[in-house]
PDB file of C-alpha atoms and ligand atoms in Angstrom:
ATOM      1  CA  MET A 255     -15.433  -9.946   4.734  1.00 48.00           C
ATOM      2  CA  ASN A 256     -15.063 -13.323   6.454  1.00 52.00           C
ATOM      3  CA  ASP A 257     -11.858 -14.665   7.834  1.00 57.00           C
ATOM      4  CA  LYS A 258     -11.775 -17.984   5.898  1.00 62.00           C
ATOM      5  CA  LYS A 259     -12.130 -16.167   2.538  1.00 64.00           C
ATOM      6  CA  ASN A 260      -9.394 -13.641   3.537  1.00 62.00           C
ATOM      7  CA  ASP A 261      -6.808 -16.467   4.406  1.00 69.00           C
ATOM      8  CA  THR A 262      -6.565 -17.267   0.637  1.00 82.00           C
ATOM      9  CA  LEU A 263      -8.017 -14.174  -1.016  1.00 83.00           C
ATOM     10  CA  TRP A 264      -4.970 -11.899  -0.340  1.00 82.00           C
ATOM     11  CA  LEU A 265      -2.557 -14.508  -1.768  1.00 85.00           C
ATOM     12  CA  LYS A 266      -4.107 -13.836  -5.256  1.00 92.00           C
ATOM     13  CA  CYS A 267      -2.806 -10.205  -5.023  1.00 96.00           C
ATOM     14  CA  SER A 268       0.695 -10.621  -3.614  1.00 96.00           C
ATOM     15  CA  THR A 269       3.723 -12.082  -5.536  1.00 95.00           C
ATOM     16  CA  PRO A 270       4.994 -15.533  -4.711  1.00 91.00           C
ATOM     17  CA  GLY A 271       7.642 -16.179  -2.234  1.00 90.00           C
ATOM     18  CA  PRO A 272       8.121 -15.282   1.554  1.00 92.00           C
ATOM     19  CA  TYR A 273       8.491 -11.896   2.831  1.00 96.00           C
ATOM     20  CA  PRO A 274      11.977 -11.081   4.267  1.00 97.00           C
ATOM     21  CA  GLU A 275      12.472 -11.097   7.962  1.00 97.00           C
ATOM     22  CA  ILE A 276      11.620  -7.885   9.638  1.00 98.00           C
ATOM     23  CA  LYS A 277      14.841  -6.607  10.989  1.00 97.00           C
ATOM     24  CA  VAL A 278      17.032  -3.491  11.206  1.00 98.00           C
ATOM     25  CA  VAL A 279      20.718  -3.010  11.487  1.00 98.00           C
ATOM     26  CA  ARG A 280      20.212  -0.546  14.372  1.00 98.00           C
ATOM     27  CA  PRO A 281      17.721   2.194  15.380  1.00 98.00           C
ATOM     28  CA  ASN A 282      17.597   5.345  13.252  1.00 98.00           C
ATOM     29  CA  LEU A 283      15.043   7.985  13.597  1.00 97.00           C
ATOM     30  CA  PHE A 284      15.459   9.515  10.267  1.00 97.00           C
ATOM     31  CA  TYR A 285      14.888   6.252   8.521  1.00 98.00           C
ATOM     32  CA  ALA A 286      11.752   5.842  10.687  1.00 98.00           C
ATOM     33  CA  GLN A 287      10.542   9.236   9.531  1.00 97.00           C
ATOM     34  CA  LEU A 288      11.083   8.388   5.905  1.00 98.00           C
ATOM     35  CA  LEU A 289       9.117   5.168   6.367  1.00 98.00           C
ATOM     36  CA  MET A 290       6.374   7.090   8.094  1.00 98.00           C
ATOM     37  CA  GLU A 291       5.682   8.739   4.707  1.00 98.00           C
ATOM     38  CA  ASP A 292       5.243   5.309   3.092  1.00 98.00           C
ATOM     39  CA  TYR A 293       3.137   4.177   6.005  1.00 98.00           C
ATOM     40  CA  ALA A 294       0.675   7.136   6.490  1.00 98.00           C
ATOM     41  CA  GLY A 295       1.675  10.049   4.271  1.00 98.00           C
ATOM     42  CA  VAL A 296      -0.368  11.323   1.285  1.00 98.00           C
ATOM     43  CA  VAL A 297       1.043   8.448  -0.876  1.00 98.00           C
ATOM     44  CA  SER A 298       0.995   5.533   1.617  1.00 98.00           C
ATOM     45  CA  GLU A 299      -0.283   2.255   2.561  1.00 98.00           C
ATOM     46  CA  LEU A 300      -2.778   3.753   4.735  1.00 98.00           C
ATOM     47  CA  SER A 301      -4.074   5.893   1.857  1.00 98.00           C
ATOM     48  CA  ALA A 302      -4.114   2.844  -0.378  1.00 98.00           C
ATOM     49  CA  ILE A 303      -6.046   0.754   2.208  1.00 98.00           C
ATOM     50  CA  GLY A 304      -8.687   3.580   2.684  1.00 98.00           C
ATOM     51  CA  GLN A 305      -8.985   4.005  -1.083  1.00 98.00           C
ATOM     52  CA  TYR A 306      -9.267   0.321  -1.996  1.00 98.00           C
ATOM     53  CA  VAL A 307     -11.694  -0.547   0.742  1.00 98.00           C
ATOM     54  CA  TYR A 308     -13.941   2.320  -0.350  1.00 98.00           C
ATOM     55  CA  HIS A 309     -13.797   1.267  -4.031  1.00 98.00           C
ATOM     56  CA  TYR A 310     -14.482  -2.370  -2.865  1.00 97.00           C
ATOM     57  CA  ILE A 311     -17.595  -1.178  -1.034  1.00 97.00           C
ATOM     58  CA  THR A 312     -18.957   0.955  -3.847  1.00 97.00           C
ATOM     59  CA  PHE A 313     -18.284  -1.762  -6.556  1.00 96.00           C
ATOM     60  CA  GLU A 314     -19.686  -4.660  -4.448  1.00 93.00           C
ATOM     61  CA  GLU A 315     -23.272  -4.323  -5.620  1.00 92.00           C
ATOM     62  CA  LYS A 316     -22.811  -4.172  -9.240  1.00 94.00           C
ATOM     63  CA  HIS A 317     -19.336  -5.196  -9.959  1.00 96.00           C
ATOM     64  CA  LYS A 318     -18.490  -8.195  -7.840  1.00 96.00           C
ATOM     65  CA  GLU A 319     -15.256  -9.102  -9.755  1.00 96.00           C
ATOM     66  CA  LEU A 320     -13.813  -5.559  -9.389  1.00 97.00           C
ATOM     67  CA  ALA A 321     -14.995  -5.397  -5.745  1.00 97.00           C
ATOM     68  CA  GLU A 322     -13.121  -8.570  -4.951  1.00 97.00           C
ATOM     69  CA  LEU A 323      -9.853  -7.389  -6.721  1.00 97.00           C
ATOM     70  CA  GLU A 324      -9.982  -4.061  -4.668  1.00 98.00           C
ATOM     71  CA  GLU A 325     -10.603  -6.077  -1.517  1.00 97.00           C
ATOM     72  CA  CYS A 326      -7.884  -8.526  -2.350  1.00 97.00           C
ATOM     73  CA  ILE A 327      -5.307  -5.769  -2.919  1.00 98.00           C
ATOM     74  CA  SER A 328      -6.376  -3.925   0.113  1.00 98.00           C
ATOM     75  CA  LEU A 329      -5.535  -6.957   2.243  1.00 97.00           C
ATOM     76  CA  VAL A 330      -1.947  -6.970   0.834  1.00 97.00           C
ATOM     77  CA  GLU A 331      -1.611  -3.234   1.576  1.00 98.00           C
ATOM     78  CA  MET A 332      -2.681  -4.064   5.164  1.00 97.00           C
ATOM     79  CA  HIS A 333       0.203  -6.512   5.228  1.00 97.00           C
ATOM     80  CA  HIS A 334       2.570  -3.843   3.945  1.00 98.00           C
ATOM     81  CA  LEU A 335       1.274  -1.408   6.586  1.00 98.00           C
ATOM     82  CA  GLU A 336       1.858  -3.925   9.352  1.00 98.00           C
ATOM     83  CA  MET A 337       5.409  -4.708   8.279  1.00 98.00           C
ATOM     84  CA  LEU A 338       6.260  -0.970   7.922  1.00 98.00           C
ATOM     85  CA  ALA A 339       4.957  -0.532  11.476  1.00 98.00           C
ATOM     86  CA  GLN A 340       7.126  -3.141  12.856  1.00 98.00           C
ATOM     87  CA  VAL A 341      10.235  -1.662  11.178  1.00 98.00           C
ATOM     88  CA  ILE A 342       9.253   1.892  12.263  1.00 98.00           C
ATOM     89  CA  ARG A 343       9.132   0.553  15.872  1.00 98.00           C
ATOM     90  CA  MET A 344      12.440  -1.149  15.603  1.00 98.00           C
ATOM     91  CA  LEU A 345      13.973   2.009  14.281  1.00 98.00           C
ATOM     92  CA  GLY A 346      12.822   3.706  17.445  1.00 98.00           C
ATOM     93  CA  GLY A 347       9.823   5.478  15.947  1.00 98.00           C
ATOM     94  CA  ASN A 348       6.087   5.346  16.946  1.00 98.00           C
ATOM     95  CA  PRO A 349       3.919   4.242  14.123  1.00 98.00           C
ATOM     96  CA  GLN A 350       1.100   6.747  14.545  1.00 98.00           C
ATOM     97  CA  TYR A 351      -0.725   7.712  11.433  1.00 98.00           C
ATOM     98  CA  LYS A 352       1.224  10.846  10.659  1.00 98.00           C
ATOM     99  CA  VAL A 353       4.394  12.232   9.183  1.00 98.00           C
ATOM    100  CA  VAL A 354       6.730  14.968  10.355  1.00 94.00           C
ATOM    101  CA  LYS A 355       7.065  17.878   7.999  1.00 92.00           C
ATOM    102  CA  ASN A 356       9.236  20.978   9.027  1.00 91.00           C
ATOM    103  CA  ASN A 357       9.286  19.680  12.576  1.00 91.00           C
ATOM    104  CA  GLN A 358       5.469  19.500  12.642  1.00 95.00           C
ATOM    105  CA  ASP A 359       3.294  16.536  12.945  1.00 96.00           C
ATOM    106  CA  VAL A 360       0.940  16.110  10.002  1.00 98.00           C
ATOM    107  CA  TYR A 361      -1.866  13.550  10.835  1.00 98.00           C
ATOM    108  CA  TRP A 362      -3.196  11.426   8.004  1.00 98.00           C
ATOM    109  CA  ASN A 363      -6.594  12.401   6.787  1.00 97.00           C
ATOM    110  CA  SER A 364      -9.181  10.786   4.502  1.00 97.00           C
ATOM    111  CA  SER A 365      -8.871  13.685   1.787  1.00 97.00           C
ATOM    112  CA  TYR A 366      -5.825  11.730   0.590  1.00 98.00           C
ATOM    113  CA  ILE A 367      -8.113   9.193  -0.839  1.00 98.00           C
ATOM    114  CA  TYR A 368      -9.538   9.405  -4.339  1.00 98.00           C
ATOM    115  CA  TYR A 369     -13.014   8.462  -3.933  1.00 98.00           C
ATOM    116  CA  GLY A 370     -13.984   8.655  -7.652  1.00 97.00           C
ATOM    117  CA  GLN A 371     -17.327   8.385  -9.522  1.00 95.00           C
ATOM    118  CA  GLU A 372     -17.216   5.394 -11.830  1.00 96.00           C
ATOM    119  CA  ILE A 373     -15.119   2.298 -12.700  1.00 97.00           C
ATOM    120  CA  CYS A 374     -12.672   3.884 -15.061  1.00 97.00           C
ATOM    121  CA  ASP A 375     -11.635   6.936 -13.069  1.00 97.00           C
ATOM    122  CA  ARG A 376     -11.223   4.909  -9.985  1.00 98.00           C
ATOM    123  CA  LEU A 377      -9.104   2.271 -11.628  1.00 98.00           C
ATOM    124  CA  ALA A 378      -6.983   4.916 -13.275  1.00 98.00           C
ATOM    125  CA  SER A 379      -6.443   6.635  -9.895  1.00 98.00           C
ATOM    126  CA  ASP A 380      -5.536   3.257  -8.313  1.00 98.00           C
ATOM    127  CA  ILE A 381      -2.868   2.613 -10.985  1.00 98.00           C
ATOM    128  CA  GLU A 382      -1.540   6.176 -10.494  1.00 98.00           C
ATOM    129  CA  GLY A 383      -1.408   5.626  -6.749  1.00 98.00           C
ATOM    130  CA  GLU A 384       0.613   2.457  -7.083  1.00 98.00           C
ATOM    131  CA  LYS A 385       3.017   4.059  -9.440  1.00 98.00           C
ATOM    132  CA  ALA A 386       3.496   6.967  -7.020  1.00 98.00           C
ATOM    133  CA  ALA A 387       4.137   4.460  -4.168  1.00 98.00           C
ATOM    134  CA  ILE A 388       6.842   2.633  -6.218  1.00 98.00           C
ATOM    135  CA  THR A 389       8.609   6.020  -7.039  1.00 98.00           C
ATOM    136  CA  GLN A 390       8.554   6.920  -3.345  1.00 98.00           C
ATOM    137  CA  TYR A 391       9.742   3.499  -2.251  1.00 98.00           C
ATOM    138  CA  GLN A 392      12.660   3.760  -4.753  1.00 98.00           C
ATOM    139  CA  GLN A 393      13.634   7.254  -3.470  1.00 98.00           C
ATOM    140  CA  HIS A 394      13.526   5.902   0.057  1.00 98.00           C
ATOM    141  CA  TYR A 395      15.539   2.891  -0.791  1.00 98.00           C
ATOM    142  CA  LYS A 396      18.363   5.090  -1.959  1.00 98.00           C
ATOM    143  CA  LEU A 397      18.391   7.083   1.328  1.00 98.00           C
ATOM    144  CA  ILE A 398      18.167   4.152   3.656  1.00 98.00           C
ATOM    145  CA  ALA A 399      21.491   2.271   4.007  1.00 98.00           C
ATOM    146  CA  ASP A 400      20.071  -0.716   5.793  1.00 98.00           C
ATOM    147  CA  PRO A 401      20.173  -3.959   3.778  1.00 98.00           C
ATOM    148  CA  TYR A 402      17.220  -5.475   5.858  1.00 98.00           C
ATOM    149  CA  ILE A 403      15.001  -2.459   5.233  1.00 98.00           C
ATOM    150  CA  GLN A 404      16.138  -2.361   1.550  1.00 98.00           C
ATOM    151  CA  ARG A 405      15.124  -6.001   1.065  1.00 98.00           C
ATOM    152  CA  LEU A 406      11.606  -5.316   2.563  1.00 98.00           C
ATOM    153  CA  LEU A 407      11.157  -2.204   0.283  1.00 98.00           C
ATOM    154  CA  GLU A 408      12.182  -4.343  -2.761  1.00 98.00           C
ATOM    155  CA  ARG A 409       9.641  -7.006  -1.844  1.00 98.00           C
ATOM    156  CA  ILE A 410       6.898  -4.314  -1.366  1.00 98.00           C
ATOM    157  CA  ILE A 411       7.826  -2.866  -4.659  1.00 98.00           C
ATOM    158  CA  GLN A 412       7.468  -6.235  -6.299  1.00 98.00           C
ATOM    159  CA  ASP A 413       3.756  -6.511  -4.834  1.00 98.00           C
ATOM    160  CA  GLU A 414       2.933  -2.946  -6.058  1.00 98.00           C
ATOM    161  CA  THR A 415       4.204  -3.799  -9.558  1.00 98.00           C
ATOM    162  CA  TYR A 416       1.956  -6.736  -9.673  1.00 98.00           C
ATOM    163  CA  HIS A 417      -0.985  -4.533  -8.404  1.00 98.00           C
ATOM    164  CA  ILE A 418      -0.321  -2.209 -11.416  1.00 98.00           C
ATOM    165  CA  GLN A 419      -0.625  -5.192 -13.638  1.00 98.00           C
ATOM    166  CA  LEU A 420      -3.805  -6.487 -12.083  1.00 98.00           C
ATOM    167  CA  LEU A 421      -5.307  -3.073 -12.082  1.00 98.00           C
ATOM    168  CA  THR A 422      -4.314  -2.487 -15.743  1.00 98.00           C
ATOM    169  CA  GLN A 423      -5.896  -5.639 -16.840  1.00 97.00           C
ATOM    170  CA  ALA A 424      -9.155  -4.573 -15.134  1.00 97.00           C
ATOM    171  CA  LEU A 425      -8.963  -1.132 -16.770  1.00 97.00           C
ATOM    172  CA  GLN A 426      -8.363  -2.668 -20.151  1.00 96.00           C
ATOM    173  CA  LYS A 427     -11.443  -4.923 -19.794  1.00 96.00           C
ATOM    174  CA  HIS A 428     -13.821  -2.283 -18.468  1.00 95.00           C
ATOM    175  CA  CYS A 429     -12.511   0.876 -20.038  1.00 94.00           C
ATOM    176  CA  PRO A 430     -11.223  -0.203 -23.483  1.00 86.00           C
ATOM    177  CA  TYR A 431     -11.267   3.314 -25.004  1.00 74.00           C
TER     178      TYR A 431
HETATM  179 FE1  FE2 B   6       1.490  -1.513  -0.436  1.00 73.58          FE
HETATM  180 FE1  FE2 B   7      -0.281  -1.912  -3.997  1.00 73.58          FE
END
């Protein structure tokens, strides 16, 4: 990856328009805990980044176009990760790569990633991951009564919806059956 390329590459995989200002009404540790799941749980931005970067690396040699798509989407997920980290901090949380389940810390681990074998299973898993992320964001949207955070989640859902579109196009092209 080189910096110049990445300045413009990620724009291809995010929806147009600015991201909302990163803000919260007031600190709230429960909201921080919910967002830690989107940040570094099983279905999370960190899992998505790990998966897309791995797919990017494995596609690079033979499938340049797919590699670029995976890289491009991973850069948008990094932006999502960073914005979630900022919100978690404003809520009074600490954006380490973990979630709290039954009062216990569960640290993120790389088994959350679908590594895959070939193009079609990888793209199918990428699409499933985006769908699961949207469902989780929608659940959290309902539980978080903070309009600033809700606006951010809406904007992230918009990007994830676009990722499904991009990945589905690639799947249809490479896996027509
Ligand atoms: Fe994301
Ligand atoms: Fe995404």
